[in-house]
Short mmCIF file of C-alpha atoms in Angstrom, two decimals:
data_model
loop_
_atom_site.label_atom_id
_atom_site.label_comp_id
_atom_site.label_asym_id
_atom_site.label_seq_id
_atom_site.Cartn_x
_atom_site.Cartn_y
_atom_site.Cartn_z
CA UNK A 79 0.00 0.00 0.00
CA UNK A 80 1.31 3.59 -0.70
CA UNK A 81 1.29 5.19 2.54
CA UNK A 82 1.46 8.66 1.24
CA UNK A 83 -1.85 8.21 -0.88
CA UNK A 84 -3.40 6.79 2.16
CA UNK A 85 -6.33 8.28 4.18
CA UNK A 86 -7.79 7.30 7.26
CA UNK A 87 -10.80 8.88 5.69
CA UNK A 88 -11.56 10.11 1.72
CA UNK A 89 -14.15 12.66 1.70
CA UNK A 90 -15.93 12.93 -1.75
CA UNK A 91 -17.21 16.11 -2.41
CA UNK A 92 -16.01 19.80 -1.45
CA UNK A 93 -19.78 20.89 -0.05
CA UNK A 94 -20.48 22.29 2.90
CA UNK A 95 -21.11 18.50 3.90
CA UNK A 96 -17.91 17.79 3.00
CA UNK A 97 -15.79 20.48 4.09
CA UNK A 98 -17.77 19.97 7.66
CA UNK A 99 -16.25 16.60 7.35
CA UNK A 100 -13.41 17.79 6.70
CA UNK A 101 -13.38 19.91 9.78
CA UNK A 102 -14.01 17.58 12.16
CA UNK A 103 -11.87 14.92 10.92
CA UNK A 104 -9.23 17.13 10.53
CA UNK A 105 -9.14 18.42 14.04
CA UNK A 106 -9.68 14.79 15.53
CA UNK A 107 -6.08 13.85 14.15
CA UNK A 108 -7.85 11.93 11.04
CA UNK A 109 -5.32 11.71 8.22
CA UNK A 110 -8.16 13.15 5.71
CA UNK A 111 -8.44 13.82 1.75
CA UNK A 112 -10.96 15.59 -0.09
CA UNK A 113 -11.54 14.89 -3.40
CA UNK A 114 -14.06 17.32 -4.99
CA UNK A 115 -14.95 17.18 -8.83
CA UNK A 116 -16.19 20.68 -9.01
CA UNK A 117 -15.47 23.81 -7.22
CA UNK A 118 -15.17 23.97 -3.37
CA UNK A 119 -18.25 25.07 -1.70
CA UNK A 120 -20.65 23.27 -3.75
CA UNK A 121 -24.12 24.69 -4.18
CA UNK A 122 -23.12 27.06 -1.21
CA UNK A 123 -20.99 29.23 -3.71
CA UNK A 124 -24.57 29.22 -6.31
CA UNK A 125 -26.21 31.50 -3.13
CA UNK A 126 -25.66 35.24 -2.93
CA UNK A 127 -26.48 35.90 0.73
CA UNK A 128 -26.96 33.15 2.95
CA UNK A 129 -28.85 35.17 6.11
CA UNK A 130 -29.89 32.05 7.89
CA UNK A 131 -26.94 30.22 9.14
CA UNK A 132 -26.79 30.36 13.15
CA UNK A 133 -23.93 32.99 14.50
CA UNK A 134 -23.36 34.80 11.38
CA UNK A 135 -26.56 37.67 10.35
CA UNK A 136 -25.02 37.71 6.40
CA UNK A 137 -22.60 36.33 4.28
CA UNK A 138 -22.21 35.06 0.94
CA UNK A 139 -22.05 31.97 -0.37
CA UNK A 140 -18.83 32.62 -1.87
CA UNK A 141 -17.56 33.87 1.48
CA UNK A 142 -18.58 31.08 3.62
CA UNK A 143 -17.46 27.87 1.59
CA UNK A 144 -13.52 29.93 1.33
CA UNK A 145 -13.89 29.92 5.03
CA UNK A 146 -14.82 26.39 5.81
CA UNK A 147 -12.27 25.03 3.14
CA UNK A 148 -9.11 27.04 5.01
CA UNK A 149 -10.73 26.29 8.36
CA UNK A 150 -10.45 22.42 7.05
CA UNK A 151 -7.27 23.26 5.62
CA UNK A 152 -5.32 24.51 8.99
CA UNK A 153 -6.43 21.07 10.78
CA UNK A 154 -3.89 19.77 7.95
CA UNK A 155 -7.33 18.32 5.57
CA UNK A 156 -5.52 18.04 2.19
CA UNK A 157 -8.15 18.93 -0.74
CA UNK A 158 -8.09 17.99 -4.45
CA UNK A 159 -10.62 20.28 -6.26
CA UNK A 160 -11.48 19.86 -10.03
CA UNK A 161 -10.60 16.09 -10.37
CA UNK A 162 -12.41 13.34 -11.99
CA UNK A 163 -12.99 10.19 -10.26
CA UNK A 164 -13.00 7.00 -12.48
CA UNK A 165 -12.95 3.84 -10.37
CA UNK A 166 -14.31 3.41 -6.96
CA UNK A 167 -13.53 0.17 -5.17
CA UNK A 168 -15.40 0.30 -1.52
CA UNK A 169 -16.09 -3.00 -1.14
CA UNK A 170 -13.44 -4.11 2.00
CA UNK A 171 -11.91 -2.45 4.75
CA UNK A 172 -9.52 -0.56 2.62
CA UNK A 173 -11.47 1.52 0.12
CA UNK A 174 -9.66 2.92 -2.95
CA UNK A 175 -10.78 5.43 -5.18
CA UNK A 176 -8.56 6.18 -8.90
CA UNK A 177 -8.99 9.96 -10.24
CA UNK A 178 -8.11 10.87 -13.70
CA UNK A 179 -7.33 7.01 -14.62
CA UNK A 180 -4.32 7.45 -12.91
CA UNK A 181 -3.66 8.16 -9.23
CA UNK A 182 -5.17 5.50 -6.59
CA UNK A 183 -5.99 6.78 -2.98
CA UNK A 184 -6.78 4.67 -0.59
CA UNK A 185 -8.52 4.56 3.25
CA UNK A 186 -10.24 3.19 5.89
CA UNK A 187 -13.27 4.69 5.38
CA UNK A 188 -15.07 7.13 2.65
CA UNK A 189 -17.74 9.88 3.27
CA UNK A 190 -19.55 10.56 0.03
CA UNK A 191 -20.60 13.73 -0.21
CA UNK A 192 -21.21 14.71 -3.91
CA UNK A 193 -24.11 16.81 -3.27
CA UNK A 194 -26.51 17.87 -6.01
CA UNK A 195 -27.03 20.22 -9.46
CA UNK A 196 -29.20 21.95 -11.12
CA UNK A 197 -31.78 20.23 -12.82
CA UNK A 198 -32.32 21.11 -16.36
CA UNK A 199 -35.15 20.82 -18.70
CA UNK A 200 -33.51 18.60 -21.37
CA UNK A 201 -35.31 20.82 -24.08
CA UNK A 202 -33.75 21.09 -27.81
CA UNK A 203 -32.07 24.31 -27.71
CA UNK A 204 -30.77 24.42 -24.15
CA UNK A 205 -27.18 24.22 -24.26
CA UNK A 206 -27.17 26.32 -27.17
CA UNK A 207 -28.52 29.49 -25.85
CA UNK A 208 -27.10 29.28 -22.28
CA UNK A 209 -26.24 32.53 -21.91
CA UNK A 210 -28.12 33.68 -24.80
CA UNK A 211 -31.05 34.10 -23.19
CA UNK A 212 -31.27 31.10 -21.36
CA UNK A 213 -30.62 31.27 -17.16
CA UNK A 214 -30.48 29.93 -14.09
CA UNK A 215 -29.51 32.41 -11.54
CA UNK A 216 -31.83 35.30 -11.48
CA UNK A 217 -29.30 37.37 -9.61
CA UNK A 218 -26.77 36.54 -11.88
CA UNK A 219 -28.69 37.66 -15.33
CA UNK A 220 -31.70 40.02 -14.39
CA UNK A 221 -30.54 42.99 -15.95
CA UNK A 222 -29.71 41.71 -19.06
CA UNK A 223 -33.58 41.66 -19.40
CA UNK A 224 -34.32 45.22 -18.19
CA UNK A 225 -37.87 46.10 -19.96
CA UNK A 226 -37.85 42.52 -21.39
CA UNK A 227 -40.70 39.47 -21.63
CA UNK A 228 -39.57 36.64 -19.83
CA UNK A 229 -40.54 33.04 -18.93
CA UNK A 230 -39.68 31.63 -15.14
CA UNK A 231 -39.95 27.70 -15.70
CA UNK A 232 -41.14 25.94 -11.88
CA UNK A 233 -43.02 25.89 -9.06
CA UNK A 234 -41.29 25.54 -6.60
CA UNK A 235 -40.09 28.51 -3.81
CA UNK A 236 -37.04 29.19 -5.50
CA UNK A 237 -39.34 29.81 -9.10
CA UNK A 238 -41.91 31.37 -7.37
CA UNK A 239 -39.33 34.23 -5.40
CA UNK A 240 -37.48 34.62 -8.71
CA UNK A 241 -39.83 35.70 -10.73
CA UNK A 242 -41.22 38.23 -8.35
CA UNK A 243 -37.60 39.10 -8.12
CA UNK A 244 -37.05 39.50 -11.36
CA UNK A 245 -40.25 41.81 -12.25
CA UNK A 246 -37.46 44.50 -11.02
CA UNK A 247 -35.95 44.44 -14.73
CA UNK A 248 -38.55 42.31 -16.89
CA UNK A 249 -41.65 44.02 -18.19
CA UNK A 250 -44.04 40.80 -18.13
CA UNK A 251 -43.03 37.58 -16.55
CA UNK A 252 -44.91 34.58 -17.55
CA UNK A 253 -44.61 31.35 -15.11
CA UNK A 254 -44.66 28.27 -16.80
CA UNK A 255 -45.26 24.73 -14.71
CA UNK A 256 -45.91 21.73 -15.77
CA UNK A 257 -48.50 20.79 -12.94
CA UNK A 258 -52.00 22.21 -12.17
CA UNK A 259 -50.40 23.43 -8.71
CA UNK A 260 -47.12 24.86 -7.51
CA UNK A 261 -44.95 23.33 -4.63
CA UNK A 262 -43.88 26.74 -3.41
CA UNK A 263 -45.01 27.76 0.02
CA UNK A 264 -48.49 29.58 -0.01
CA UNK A 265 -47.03 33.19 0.62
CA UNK A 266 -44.64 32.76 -2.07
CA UNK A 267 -47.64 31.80 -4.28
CA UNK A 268 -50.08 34.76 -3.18
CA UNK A 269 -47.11 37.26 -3.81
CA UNK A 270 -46.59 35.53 -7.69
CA UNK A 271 -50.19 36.31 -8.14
CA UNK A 272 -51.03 39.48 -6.89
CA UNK A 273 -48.46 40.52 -9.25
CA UNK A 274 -49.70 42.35 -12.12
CA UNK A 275 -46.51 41.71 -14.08
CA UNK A 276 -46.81 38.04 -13.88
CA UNK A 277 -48.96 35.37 -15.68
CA UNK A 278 -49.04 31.89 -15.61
CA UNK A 279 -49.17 29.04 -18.21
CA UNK A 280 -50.29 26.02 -15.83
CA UNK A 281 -49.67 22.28 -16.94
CA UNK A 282 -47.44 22.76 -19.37
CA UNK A 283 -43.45 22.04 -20.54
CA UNK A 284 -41.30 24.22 -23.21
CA UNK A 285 -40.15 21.86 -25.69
CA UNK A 286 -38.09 23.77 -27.64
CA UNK A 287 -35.85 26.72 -27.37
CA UNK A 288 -35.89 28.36 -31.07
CA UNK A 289 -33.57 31.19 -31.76
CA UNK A 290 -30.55 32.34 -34.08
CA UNK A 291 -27.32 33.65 -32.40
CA UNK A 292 -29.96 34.59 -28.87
CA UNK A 293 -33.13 33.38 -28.05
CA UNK A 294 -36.48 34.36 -29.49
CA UNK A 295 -38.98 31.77 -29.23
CA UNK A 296 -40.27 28.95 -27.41
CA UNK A 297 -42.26 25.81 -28.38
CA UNK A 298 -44.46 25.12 -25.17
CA UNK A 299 -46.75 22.03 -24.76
CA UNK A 300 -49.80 21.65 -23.05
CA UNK A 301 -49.76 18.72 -20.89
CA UNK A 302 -53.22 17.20 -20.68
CA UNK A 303 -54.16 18.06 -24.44
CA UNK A 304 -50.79 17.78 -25.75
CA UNK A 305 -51.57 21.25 -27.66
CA UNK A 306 -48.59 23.05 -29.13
CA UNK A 307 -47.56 26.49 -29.14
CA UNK A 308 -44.96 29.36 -29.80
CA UNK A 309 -44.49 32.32 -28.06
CA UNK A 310 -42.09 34.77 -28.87
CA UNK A 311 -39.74 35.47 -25.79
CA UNK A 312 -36.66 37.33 -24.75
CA UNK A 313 -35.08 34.68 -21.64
CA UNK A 314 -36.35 32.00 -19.86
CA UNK A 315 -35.22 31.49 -16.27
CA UNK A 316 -35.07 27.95 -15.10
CA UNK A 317 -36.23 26.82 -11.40
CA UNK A 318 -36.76 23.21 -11.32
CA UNK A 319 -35.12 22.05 -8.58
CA UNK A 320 -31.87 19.58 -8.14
CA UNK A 321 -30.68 16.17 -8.54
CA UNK A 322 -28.36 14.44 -7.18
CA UNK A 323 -24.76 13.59 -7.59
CA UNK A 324 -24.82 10.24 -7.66
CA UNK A 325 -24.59 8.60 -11.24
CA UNK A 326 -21.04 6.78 -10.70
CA UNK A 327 -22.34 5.06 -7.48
CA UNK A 328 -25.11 3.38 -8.79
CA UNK A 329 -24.88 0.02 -8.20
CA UNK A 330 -22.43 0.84 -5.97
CA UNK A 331 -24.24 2.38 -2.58
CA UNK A 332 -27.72 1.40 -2.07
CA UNK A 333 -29.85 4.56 -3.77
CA UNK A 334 -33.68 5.26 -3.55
CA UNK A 335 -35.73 5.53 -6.70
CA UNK A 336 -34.71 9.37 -6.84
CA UNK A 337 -30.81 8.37 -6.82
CA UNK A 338 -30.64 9.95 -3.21
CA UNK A 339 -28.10 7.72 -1.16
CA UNK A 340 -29.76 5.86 1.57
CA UNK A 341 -28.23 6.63 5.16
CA UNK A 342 -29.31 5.43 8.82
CA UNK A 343 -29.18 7.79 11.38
CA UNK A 344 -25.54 7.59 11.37
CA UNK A 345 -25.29 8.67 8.11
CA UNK A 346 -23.83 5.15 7.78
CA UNK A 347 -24.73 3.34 3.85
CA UNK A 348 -25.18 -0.09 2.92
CA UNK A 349 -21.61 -0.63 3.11
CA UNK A 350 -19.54 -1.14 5.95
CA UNK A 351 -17.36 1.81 6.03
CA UNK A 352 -18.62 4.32 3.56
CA UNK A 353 -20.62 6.99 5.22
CA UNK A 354 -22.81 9.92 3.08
CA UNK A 355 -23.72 13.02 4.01
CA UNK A 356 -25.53 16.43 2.62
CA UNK A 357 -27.67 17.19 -0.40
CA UNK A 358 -26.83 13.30 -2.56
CA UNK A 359 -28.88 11.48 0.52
CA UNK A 360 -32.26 10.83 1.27
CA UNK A 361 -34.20 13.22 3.25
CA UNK A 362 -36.40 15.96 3.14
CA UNK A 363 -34.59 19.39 3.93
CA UNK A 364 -31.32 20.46 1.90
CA UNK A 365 -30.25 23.39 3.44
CA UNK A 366 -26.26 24.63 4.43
CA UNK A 367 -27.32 24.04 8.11
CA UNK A 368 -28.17 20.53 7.66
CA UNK A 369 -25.16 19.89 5.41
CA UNK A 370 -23.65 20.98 8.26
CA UNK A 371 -25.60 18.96 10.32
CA UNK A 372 -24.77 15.86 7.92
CA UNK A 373 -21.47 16.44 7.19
CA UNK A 374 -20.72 16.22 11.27
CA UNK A 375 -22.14 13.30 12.46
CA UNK A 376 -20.71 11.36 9.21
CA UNK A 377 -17.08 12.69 10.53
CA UNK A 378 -17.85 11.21 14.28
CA UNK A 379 -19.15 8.04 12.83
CA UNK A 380 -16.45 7.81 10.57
CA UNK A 381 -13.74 8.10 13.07
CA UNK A 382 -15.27 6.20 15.03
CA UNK A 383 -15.17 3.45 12.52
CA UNK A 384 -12.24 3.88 11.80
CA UNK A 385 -11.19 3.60 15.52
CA UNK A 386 -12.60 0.65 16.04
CA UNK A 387 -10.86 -0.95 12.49
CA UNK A 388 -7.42 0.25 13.68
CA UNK A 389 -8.22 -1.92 17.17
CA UNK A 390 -9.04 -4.96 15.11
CA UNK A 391 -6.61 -5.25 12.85
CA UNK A 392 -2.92 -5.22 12.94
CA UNK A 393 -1.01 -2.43 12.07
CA UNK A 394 0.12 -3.92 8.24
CA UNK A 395 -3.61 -4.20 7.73
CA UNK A 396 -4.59 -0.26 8.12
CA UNK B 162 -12.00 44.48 -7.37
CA UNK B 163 -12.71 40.81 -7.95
CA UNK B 164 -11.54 39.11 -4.80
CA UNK B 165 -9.44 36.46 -6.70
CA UNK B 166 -5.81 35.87 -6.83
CA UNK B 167 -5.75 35.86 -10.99
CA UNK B 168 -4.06 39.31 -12.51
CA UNK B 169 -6.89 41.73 -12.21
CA UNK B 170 -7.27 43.70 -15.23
CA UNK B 171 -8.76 47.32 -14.09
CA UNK B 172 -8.49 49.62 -17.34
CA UNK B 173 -8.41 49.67 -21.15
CA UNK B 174 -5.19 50.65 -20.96
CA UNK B 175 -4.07 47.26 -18.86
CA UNK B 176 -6.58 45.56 -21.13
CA UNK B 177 -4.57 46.57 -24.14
CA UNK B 178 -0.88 46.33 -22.23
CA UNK B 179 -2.15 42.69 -20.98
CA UNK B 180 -2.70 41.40 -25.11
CA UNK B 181 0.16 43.44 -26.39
CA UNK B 182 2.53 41.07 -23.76
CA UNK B 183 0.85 38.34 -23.99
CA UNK B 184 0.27 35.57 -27.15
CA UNK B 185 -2.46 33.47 -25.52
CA UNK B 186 -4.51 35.53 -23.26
CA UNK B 187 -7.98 34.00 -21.14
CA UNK B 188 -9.86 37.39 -19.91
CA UNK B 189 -13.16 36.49 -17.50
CA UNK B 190 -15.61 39.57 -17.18
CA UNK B 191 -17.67 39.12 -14.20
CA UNK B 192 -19.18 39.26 -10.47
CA UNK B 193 -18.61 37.61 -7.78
CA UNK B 194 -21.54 35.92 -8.18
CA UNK B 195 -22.95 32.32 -8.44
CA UNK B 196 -21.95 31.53 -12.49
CA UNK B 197 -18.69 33.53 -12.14
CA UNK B 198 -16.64 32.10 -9.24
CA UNK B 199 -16.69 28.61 -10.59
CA UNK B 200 -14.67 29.93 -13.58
CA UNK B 201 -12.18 32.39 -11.86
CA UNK B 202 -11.23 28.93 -9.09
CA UNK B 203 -10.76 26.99 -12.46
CA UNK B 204 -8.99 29.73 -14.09
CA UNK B 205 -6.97 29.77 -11.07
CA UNK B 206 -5.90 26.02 -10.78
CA UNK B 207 -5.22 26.35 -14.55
CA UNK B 208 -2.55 28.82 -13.95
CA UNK B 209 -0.15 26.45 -12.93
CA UNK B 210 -1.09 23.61 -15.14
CA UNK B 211 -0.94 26.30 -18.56
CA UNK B 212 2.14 28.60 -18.33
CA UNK B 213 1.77 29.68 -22.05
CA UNK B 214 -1.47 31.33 -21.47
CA UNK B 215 -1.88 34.35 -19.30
CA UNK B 216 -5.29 34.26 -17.01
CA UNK B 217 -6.93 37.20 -15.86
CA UNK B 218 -10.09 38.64 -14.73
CA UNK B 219 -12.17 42.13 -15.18
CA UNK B 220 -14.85 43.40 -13.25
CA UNK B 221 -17.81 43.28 -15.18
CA UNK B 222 -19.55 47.01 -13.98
CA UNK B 223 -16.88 49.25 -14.48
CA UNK B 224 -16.84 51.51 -17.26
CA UNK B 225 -13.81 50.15 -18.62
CA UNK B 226 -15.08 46.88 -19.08
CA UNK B 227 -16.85 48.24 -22.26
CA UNK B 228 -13.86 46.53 -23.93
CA UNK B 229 -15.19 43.27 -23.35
CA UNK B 230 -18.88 43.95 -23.20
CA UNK B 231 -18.96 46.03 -26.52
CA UNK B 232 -17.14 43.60 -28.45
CA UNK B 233 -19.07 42.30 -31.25
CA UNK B 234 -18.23 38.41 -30.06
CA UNK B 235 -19.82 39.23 -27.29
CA UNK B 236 -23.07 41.44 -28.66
CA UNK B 237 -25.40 37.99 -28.38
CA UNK B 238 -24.51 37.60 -24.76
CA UNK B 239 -26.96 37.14 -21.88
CA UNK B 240 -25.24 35.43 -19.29
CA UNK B 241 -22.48 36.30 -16.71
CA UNK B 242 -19.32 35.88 -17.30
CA UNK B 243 -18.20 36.93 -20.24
CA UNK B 244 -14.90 35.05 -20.99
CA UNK B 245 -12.87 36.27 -24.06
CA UNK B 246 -9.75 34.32 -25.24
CA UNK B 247 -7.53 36.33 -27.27
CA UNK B 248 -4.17 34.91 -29.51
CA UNK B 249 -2.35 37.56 -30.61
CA UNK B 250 -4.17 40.35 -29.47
CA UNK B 251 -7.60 38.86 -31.05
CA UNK B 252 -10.44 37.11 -30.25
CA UNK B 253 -10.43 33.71 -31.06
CA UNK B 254 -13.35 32.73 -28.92
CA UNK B 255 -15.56 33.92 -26.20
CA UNK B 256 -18.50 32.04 -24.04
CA UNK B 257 -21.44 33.07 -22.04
CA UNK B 258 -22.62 32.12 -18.17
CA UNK B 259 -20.83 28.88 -16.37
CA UNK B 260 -18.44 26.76 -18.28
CA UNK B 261 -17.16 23.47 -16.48
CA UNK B 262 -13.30 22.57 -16.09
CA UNK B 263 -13.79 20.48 -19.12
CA UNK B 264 -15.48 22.78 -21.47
CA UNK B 265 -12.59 25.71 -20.32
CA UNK B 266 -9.42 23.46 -21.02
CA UNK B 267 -11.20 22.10 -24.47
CA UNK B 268 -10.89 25.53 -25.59
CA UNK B 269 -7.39 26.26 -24.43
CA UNK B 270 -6.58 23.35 -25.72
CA UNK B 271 -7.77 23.76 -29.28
CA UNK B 272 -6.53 27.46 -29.74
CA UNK B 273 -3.55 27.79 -27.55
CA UNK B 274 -2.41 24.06 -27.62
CA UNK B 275 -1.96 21.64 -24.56
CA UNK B 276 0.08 22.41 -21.81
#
């Protein structure tokens, strides 16, 4: 075994579940490695102003994932950001993970914490006019729209707040959902509709984003009659929730029918060893705070695992 | 200021001083906001991996920045950032919103070569 590319624990994923991991294996003296595919901070970075997380009144995304990730870093946590994991092996007590097709790291035990994306629509036309008219962070793009007609696509809370955010530039916003009801929370759904800027196109899907070099139309379908239509448009914002990051472990970890990595209360998976934690498991609430929450009691049961490993075997076995 | 450690480009004059030094240049026009700091932290891990290309980044809402946002590459553009890559002092390509690691080095790749 190569001692320098082994971990008492591997940490999968640079989230706030992850870096919490990080933390607290870090500080308990656990040899740990992070390996994160994307950018450090995970969906935290995607949030402007996070104004709910206990202690702190406002901070940014941004802010607070550079924080945890050099507050994981001084405990001596090494992190590997923008990799690309090809093999996992986690079958055994030592686990071993291969990145780029080339370099193996192995441990004792692994906490996956790959978290979860933006879903997209999977329209024809969508990759081509990202950024062309196409969005997914209101704050991001808004006023590009200034005195604009606009489509918000959900119906969820985080639809249902953009679009009354983003009335602030847009001169109509039209919300289209594909169900007869949204998901939102009620106030969120009163506010939508008092608006006189907004209109709604219930029970329907966009098919197909039409445009040249920017967006200008959309195909839309009704979804009981199956009715098509095209409206001329200027963006479309898209709300539609997240899935998670868990395509490579399928038949790996033991997932739900939503892909979501099932935990006990431990945040323990089917596999002896291998721990999950954050937005890629099963459970209701995905918030930072119960990343957080996550990310922390898969660190304690993880060194506690591997604890117990390190009393049963020999010292050439860890 | 962008808050990141690439080579912060803060006038036209820089803008123009940055291409006239430089053969293969990667320019990201942006916020500090949710689609642009995923691209400045790969720009940033790219520095060391590409040492023929020179990585830098321009704040998107200062007058200045008309460089970028004016150019006629960019006129379809809807989408923070704006990232420009530039090969002897002209554009070669230039993308709108989020790009991923692998969509970022494709391009460096095909017009500035591997590192």
């Amino acid at each position: 075994m190569d001692l320098q590319n082994h971990f008492d624990v591997i940490v999968i994923g640079g989230g706030a579940a992850g870096l919490t991991a990080g933390i607290y294996l870090s500080r308990a003296k656990m040899k740990t490695l992070i390996l994160n595919e994307g950018t450090v901070g995970g969906q935290m970075v995607l949030t402007h102003e996070i104004a709910n997380y206990p202690g702190i009144e406002s901070i940014s995304g941004y802010e607070l994932a550079r924080n945890m990730k050099s507050q994981a870093q001084k405990f001596g946590c090494v992190i590997k950001s923008n990799i690309k994991i090809t093999q996992f092996d986690l079958a055994g007590d030592v686990k071993k993970i291969t990145v780029n097709n080339k370099d193996t790291y192995t441990s004792n035990a692994v906490i996956i914490a790959t978290g979860g994306r933006s879903r997209t629509i999977g329209a024809i036309g969508e990759d081509e006019f990202k950024g062309k008219g196409i969005s997914y962070c209101a704050t991001c793009d808004g006023d590009f729209f200034q005195d604009k007609e606009i489509i918000v696509v959900g119906g969820g809370n985080s639809a249902l707040e953009e679009a009354v955010s983003l009335t602030k530039y847009a001169s109509k916003v039209t919300i289209v959902h594909q169900f007869d009801h949204f998901q939102a929370f009620q106030h969120y759904v009163e506010e939508a509709k008092a608006h006189p800027k907004i209109d709604f196109i219930m029970e329907s899907k966009i098919i197909e984003f039409i445009g040249n070099e920017k967006l200008e139309r959309v195909k839309i379908q009704n979804q009981r009659t199956n009715e098509i239509t095209e409206m001329n448009i200027d963006g479309v914002f898209i709300f539609i929730g997240y899935v998670p990051n868990t395509e490579k472990l399928k038949g790996i970890v033991e997932l739900n029918q939503w892909n979501e990595i099932i935990v006990d209360k431990n945040m323990a998976t089917n596999i002896p060893g291998v721990f999950a934690a954050g937005d890629s498991i099963a459970k209701r609430f995905r918030q930072v705070t119960t990343a957080v929450a996550d990310g922390t009691i898969a660190a304690l049961a993880a060194s506690e695992y591997v604890n117990n490993l390190k009393k049963e075997l020999s010292p050439a076995e860890v | 200021m962008l808050r990141t450690n690439l080579t912060h480009v803060l006038s036209e004059q820089e803008h123009a001083k940055l291409l006239q030094e430089n053969e293969n240049v990667m320019i990201c026009c942006g916020r500090m906001g949710p689609m642009c700091i995923p691209v400045y932290e790969t720009m940033e891990e790219l520095e060391n991996e590409y040492k023929h290309v020179k990585f830098a980044d321009m704040e998107f809402d200062i007058p200045d920045a008309r460089v970028i946002r004016n150019l006629p590459e960019c006129r379809t553009f809807q989408g923070l950032p704006f990232v420009v890559y530039y090969k002897n002092g002209k554009v070669v390509k230039a993308t709108s919103s989020i790009q991923s690691r692998e969509q970022i080095t494709e391009i460096l790749d095909q017009y500035f070569g591997k590192n």
